[in-house]
Amino acid sequence: MNAMNPQHGNAQAVTSMTMIQALRSAMDVMLERDDNVVVFGQDVGYFGGVFRCTEGLQKKYGTSRVFDAPISESGIIGAAVGMCAYGLRPVVEIQFADYVYPATDQLVSEAARIRYRSVGDFVVPMVVRMPCGGGIYGGQTHSQSPEAMFTQVCGLRTVMPSNPYDAKGLLIACIENDDPVIFLEPKRLYNGPFDGHHDRPVTPWSKHPQSQVPEGYYRVPLDKAAIARAGSELTVLTYGTTVYVAQTAAEETGIDAEIIDLRSLWPLDLDTIVESVKKTGRCVIVHEATRTCGYGAELMSLVQENCFHHLEAPIARVTGWDTPYPHAQEWDYFPGPARVGAAFKRAMEV
Amino acid sequence: MTDYAPLRLHVPEPTGRPGCKTDFSYLHLSPAGEVRKPAVDVEPAQTADLAYSLVRVLDDQGNALGPWDPQLSHEQLLRGLRLMLKTRIFDARMLTAQRQKKMSFYMQCLGEEAIATAHTMALRDGDMCFPTYRQQGILITRDYPLKDMICQLLSNEQDPLKGRQLPIMYSSREKGFFSISGNLATQFIQAVGWGMASAIKGDTKIASAWIGDGATAESDFHTALTFAHVYRAPVILNVVNNQWAISTFQAIAGGEGTTFANRGVGCGIASLRVDGNDFLAVYAASQWAAERARRGHGPSLIEWVTYRAGPHSTSDDPSKYRPADDWTNFPLGDPIGRLKQHLLALGIWSDEQHEALHKELEAEVIAAQKEAERHGSLVDGHVFSAANLFDDVYKDLPEHLRRQRQELGV
């Protein structure tokens, strides 16, 4: 689908891809189009990444464009900032979002601020890819959703796709964007959509319409949310894996929810949110990340500020608990369709 | 009963505290001219002895000795003296301006003038420096307008950084001077990334990274050495060991019984330890490291041994933690005095000429200051409009910032 969409120009061949293949394709396209694009990180070179997202890229473009890096997150981000000062467009990988913390100083104090502090003398057109999210028995350090660490940093963009089509189009848009971007990839969605029903077999992306990905160049615009499911009774603000959880919860509860996949977390598409909440009068926010001071708190504030007179019920949020991500209690932690559905019902009852 | 005495935590202390004298024997100096000069393609492991000795050219009588004498022309020597003097006079004037409350903050590089100026003279235009806040000599050597520096210090209507940055945190892409950050050490790894980029593009430009002794304890010091070594990045890793990190003696940074140059050798990087107050040694070592990088032989680390003669900043009072006369006892002296002595010995300079040059440079700085002050300052409120405070957070103004700007009413 979408192959004739004016966003990506002429009709082009479309292939069924997983999210992994779509992300790889985005990097392939941009490595081909722009000599200044370089890709590096732990295990991304010869081996092609622990999730296969960079498979074959080093062989195709050479070790000076795609290469392995030492296990040093601040080194990877710091070196990438320096490359930006030279004029390159690095696309770097942090193996798990859980391991980005050592790079915090380089991201917050440097990458996010350099354009501002130098009045545009130096800029950081960098993309930091990092697999995030739980639902995979990843335990404490392979499941976190640290988006709120980034959305509150002025100067950073934070983006998270939920399907192969968006993953490729958004990643290309991020690589071309001149601001530093945190590109969060829900690893639970790498091989197929997941609605939280861990008891059922997972279907591969090939059975899903949004796995139809153009082979060449196209972009999905930043700062633009997508309506994942149109509805009239309730607005759901979500992104990543919980987009599918919310869709299933809507089906299971029979509530006609309008599910908004934010895609760009910050800056975000406020107009689409406000328009929907003004229409439905009810709003539920769903994310995997822990609740307190999570990104959902900002979404609640924005909805409250902009839609107060249209609200017919308190804004609700369904999130991970305020605990580290456990291993054995995976499905008690992950906000699945039962918990999300219950919140939908409560929002409708008020 | 145990055979072991109770363990005790070792906390290093400087020998000199207020009211007593520093014992500088810990510096382990080498006589001028005695340290060997290796080929630029030397194996890093073969520089271990250099990391524990001290490259020096000028002796106590002002004679240039040994293999590191860069054989500079008289013109270059006189330029070096001029640049150092200009840097010192600039610092002195800005210190006074801060005391007069014309600017909120200042940091001198008193006693360290040779390092940034001679090093920059040994680089080429287009090489990118990633300085700390104490390498103003780079901008002065590259003829960045003094007036623009002072406008930045005053945060006035012609501040190139539009009042967004604390004074002294200059930025000039054109002059190869990377935007200064308040966060220590971050630029050290960024310089390595810049050098890697130059290599990726098949360029011949090199990067020059800067860090102080105290900041070597930051993690980005180590990431920089690792990345520089792994990718053979064309970069010069400069460690300015001025013995002090605010009130903290360099032993607390890890300098006790070892050297910072030695860290380079441990990471597989060719390393030198150099007299930072010897203009000729600084030039020669920088030239060697630049040549090594530009020929593709990889990175170098240079520990510049010097002394922070002034207060850490205008917010600091060193008499609370070190002897008041410490600098006069520092065995490597004053870089300006030492180069002047050399020029006098060569017969190409006189006290009269020195006095005249001093006056000329002072007039130049005063003129720049007057010109800058015509455009106001933070104190008199002649600063950039508040409307610009929302710009350059992102390339384009996002919707939420447009609303916030509207909210401020600008």
XYZ file of N, CA, C and O in Angstrom, chain B residues 283-364:
328
model
N 56.058 24.415 20.545
C 55.939 24.456 19.084
C 56.442 23.147 18.469
O 55.769 22.517 17.636
N 57.625 22.713 18.915
C 58.255 21.527 18.313
C 57.423 20.269 18.551
O 57.230 19.453 17.632
N 56.943 20.103 19.776
C 56.160 18.896 20.085
C 54.837 18.911 19.319
O 54.381 17.871 18.819
N 54.230 20.097 19.222
C 52.967 20.211 18.490
C 53.169 19.911 17.005
O 52.359 19.218 16.374
N 54.256 20.443 16.485
C 54.580 20.220 15.072
C 54.796 18.719 14.813
O 54.324 18.172 13.825
N 55.481 18.077 15.738
C 55.748 16.632 15.620
C 54.436 15.848 15.633
O 54.198 14.979 14.801
N 53.576 16.176 16.585
C 52.307 15.454 16.714
C 51.390 15.732 15.526
O 50.685 14.839 15.050
N 51.413 16.974 15.039
C 50.583 17.334 13.876
C 51.060 16.574 12.638
O 50.260 16.050 11.856
N 52.366 16.507 12.484
C 52.945 15.797 11.344
C 52.598 14.299 11.425
O 52.222 13.681 10.436
N 52.709 13.763 12.624
C 52.371 12.354 12.852
C 50.912 12.084 12.460
O 50.617 11.132 11.740
N 50.020 12.965 12.900
C 48.595 12.792 12.592
C 48.339 12.954 11.095
O 47.652 12.151 10.471
N 48.927 14.007 10.521
C 48.647 14.317 9.107
C 49.231 13.270 8.161
O 48.727 13.066 7.062
N 50.284 12.603 8.612
C 50.865 11.518 7.793
C 50.116 10.205 7.980
O 50.535 9.168 7.457
N 49.078 10.220 8.810
C 48.303 9.001 8.992
C 48.921 8.002 9.947
O 48.566 6.820 9.947
N 49.872 8.473 10.789
C 50.487 7.549 11.748
C 49.690 7.449 13.041
O 50.079 6.707 13.941
N 48.637 8.225 13.156
C 47.760 8.073 14.309
C 47.862 9.195 15.315
O 48.533 10.202 15.093
N 47.169 9.004 16.444
C 47.075 10.070 17.440
C 48.334 10.203 18.285
O 49.172 9.303 18.305
N 48.439 11.337 18.942
C 49.488 11.552 19.947
C 48.831 12.137 21.174
O 47.828 12.843 21.082
N 49.423 11.862 22.322
C 48.994 12.524 23.556
C 50.171 13.351 24.054
O 51.314 12.869 24.065
N 49.903 14.592 24.423
C 50.956 15.440 24.979
C 50.505 15.983 26.322
O 49.452 16.618 26.420
N 51.290 15.686 27.347
C 51.060 16.319 28.649
C 51.919 17.572 28.702
O 53.148 17.503 28.599
N 51.279 18.712 28.828
C 51.995 19.981 28.942
C 52.152 20.304 30.426
O 51.157 20.526 31.114
N 53.371 20.318 30.898
C 53.607 20.601 32.316
C 53.746 22.112 32.488
O 54.648 22.747 31.912
N 52.810 22.673 33.240
C 52.792 24.110 33.440
C 52.236 24.397 34.822
O 52.124 23.479 35.641
N 51.932 25.662 35.068
C 51.405 26.030 36.383
C 50.305 27.077 36.216
O 50.501 28.063 35.483
N 49.160 26.840 36.877
C 48.069 27.826 36.791
C 48.402 28.990 37.722
O 48.130 28.948 38.923
N 49.003 30.012 37.126
C 49.535 31.106 37.938
C 48.440 31.948 38.591
O 48.614 32.467 39.683
N 47.318 32.087 37.895
C 46.244 32.937 38.412
C 45.212 32.137 39.186
O 45.306 30.918 39.311
N 44.199 32.860 39.685
C 43.070 32.144 40.292
C 42.390 31.280 39.236
O 42.480 31.559 38.035
N 41.690 30.240 39.686
C 40.957 29.393 38.744
C 40.016 30.244 37.887
O 39.936 30.089 36.674
N 39.291 31.145 38.538
C 38.388 32.045 37.823
C 38.219 33.287 38.677
O 38.794 33.387 39.767
N 37.399 34.215 38.213
C 37.147 35.414 39.025
C 36.307 35.090 40.257
O 36.100 35.950 41.097
N 35.817 33.855 40.352
C 35.051 33.455 41.532
C 35.914 32.693 42.540
O 35.403 32.121 43.488
N 37.224 32.675 42.298
C 38.117 31.820 43.093
C 39.173 32.641 43.823
O 39.651 33.657 43.310
N 39.557 32.180 45.023
C 40.627 32.810 45.793
C 41.662 31.748 46.171
O 41.488 31.017 47.145
N 42.730 31.645 45.371
C 43.689 30.549 45.596
C 44.459 30.663 46.902
O 45.039 29.671 47.353
N 44.479 31.826 47.514
C 45.234 31.956 48.765
C 44.616 31.121 49.881
O 45.198 30.952 50.944
N 43.426 30.575 49.628
C 42.765 29.731 50.629
C 43.255 28.277 50.587
O 42.909 27.482 51.453
N 43.982 27.916 49.514
C 44.374 26.497 49.410
C 45.812 26.263 48.938
O 46.272 25.134 48.918
N 46.537 27.335 48.538
C 47.929 27.114 48.111
C 48.764 28.343 48.478
O 48.203 29.433 48.720
N 50.100 28.190 48.503
C 50.944 29.323 48.881
C 50.752 30.504 47.933
O 50.620 30.325 46.715
N 50.772 31.698 48.476
C 50.522 32.897 47.681
C 51.614 33.109 46.631
O 51.354 33.606 45.538
N 52.863 32.722 46.958
C 53.977 32.976 46.036
C 54.354 31.732 45.232
O 55.465 31.603 44.734
N 53.424 30.801 45.098
C 53.734 29.500 44.486
C 54.338 29.632 43.089
O 55.295 28.935 42.748
N 53.763 30.500 42.276
C 54.210 30.602 40.879
C 55.687 31.006 40.803
O 56.415 30.534 39.936
N 56.094 31.903 41.699
C 57.490 32.368 41.631
C 58.461 31.229 41.940
O 59.626 31.287 41.563
N 57.977 30.181 42.605
C 58.848 29.041 42.918
C 58.730 27.900 41.902
O 59.489 26.933 41.972
N 57.764 28.022 41.009
C 57.559 26.944 40.021
C 58.805 26.842 39.132
O 59.210 27.831 38.510
N 59.427 25.674 39.054
C 60.738 25.583 38.393
C 60.731 25.863 36.894
O 61.794 26.110 36.324
N 59.572 25.828 36.242
C 59.565 26.068 34.797
C 59.258 27.530 34.453
O 59.140 27.887 33.278
N 59.153 28.354 35.469
C 59.111 29.803 35.256
C 57.911 30.324 34.506
O 56.828 29.749 34.526
N 58.166 31.435 33.803
C 57.123 32.165 33.088
C 57.400 32.053 31.581
O 58.482 32.394 31.121
N 56.442 31.573 30.817
C 56.706 31.354 29.381
C 57.114 32.621 28.636
O 57.947 32.560 27.720
N 56.541 33.756 29.021
C 56.884 35.003 28.313
C 58.302 35.430 28.679
O 59.111 35.749 27.799
N 58.606 35.371 29.951
C 59.955 35.739 30.387
C 61.025 34.865 29.742
O 62.085 35.354 29.337
N 60.710 33.592 29.615
C 61.711 32.668 29.056
C 61.936 32.889 27.563
O 63.060 32.837 27.077
N 60.854 33.141 26.817
C 61.054 33.395 25.378
C 61.743 34.747 25.179
O 62.632 34.896 24.325
N 61.370 35.704 26.003
C 62.014 37.030 25.915
C 63.514 36.904 26.152
O 64.328 37.458 25.395
N 63.866 36.120 27.160
C 65.287 35.906 27.475
C 66.021 35.286 26.274
O 67.134 35.668 25.934
N 65.352 34.351 25.614
C 65.936 33.716 24.427
C 66.145 34.740 23.312
O 67.195 34.771 22.657
N 65.156 35.588 23.113
C 65.256 36.598 22.050
C 66.345 37.622 22.370
O 67.065 38.084 21.467
N 66.470 37.953 23.651
C 67.544 38.876 24.059
C 68.901 38.225 23.794
O 69.823 38.863 23.266
N 68.989 36.920 24.140
C 70.257 36.197 23.924
C 70.609 36.118 22.444
O 71.778 36.155 22.060
N 69.562 36.020 21.611
C 69.799 35.984 20.157
C 70.171 37.367 19.612
O 70.603 37.492 18.464
N 69.942 38.378 20.422
C 70.249 39.740 19.982
C 69.205 40.310 19.042
O 69.473 41.256 18.293
N 67.996 39.736 19.035
C 66.965 40.274 18.134
C 65.880 40.995 18.919
O 64.806 41.292 18.391
N 66.109 41.265 20.164
C 65.069 41.877 20.992
C 65.737 42.679 22.101
O 66.882 42.393 22.469
N 65.037 43.704 22.575
C 65.599 44.521 23.648
C 64.494 44.841 24.647
O 63.307 44.707 24.331
N 64.896 45.262 25.836
C 63.913 45.653 26.849
C 63.049 46.803 26.346
O 61.860 46.872 26.643
N 63.682 47.712 25.574
C 62.941 48.866 25.049
C 61.858 48.392 24.071
O 60.711 48.858 24.125
N 62.274 47.480 23.221
C 61.296 46.957 22.245
C 60.159 46.228 22.970
O 58.994 46.327 22.590
N 60.540 45.516 24.007
C 59.532 44.764 24.762
C 58.524 45.723 25.393
O 57.315 45.505 25.334
N 59.065 46.787 25.968
C 58.212 47.798 26.605
C 57.277 48.439 25.571
O 56.080 48.637 25.810
N 57.832 48.713 24.404
C 57.036 49.344 23.337
C 55.941 48.394 22.851
O 54.792 48.805 22.606
N 56.309 47.131 22.708
C 55.323 46.136 22.264
C 54.187 46.020 23.294
O 53.010 45.955 22.940
N 54.573 46.020 24.546
C 53.591 45.938 25.619
C 52.580 47.082 25.500
O 51.358 46.885 25.568
N 53.122 48.284 25.283
C 52.256 49.474 25.167
C 51.354 49.373 23.941
O 50.164 49.702 23.996
N 51.948 48.921 22.847
C 51.191 48.811 21.594
C 50.017 47.834 21.758
O 48.887 48.112 21.364
N 50.316 46.675 22.376
C 49.273 45.656 22.536
C 48.208 46.114 23.527
O 47.024 45.841 23.345
N 48.651 46.809 24.555
C 47.697 47.313 25.538
C 46.723 48.294 24.846
O 45.515 48.242 25.066
N 47.286 49.137 23.992
C 46.449 50.092 23.262
C 45.468 49.357 22.350
O 44.299 49.739 22.224
N 45.946 48.270 21.740
C 45.086 47.484 20.841
C 43.915 46.867 21.619
O 42.768 46.903 21.168
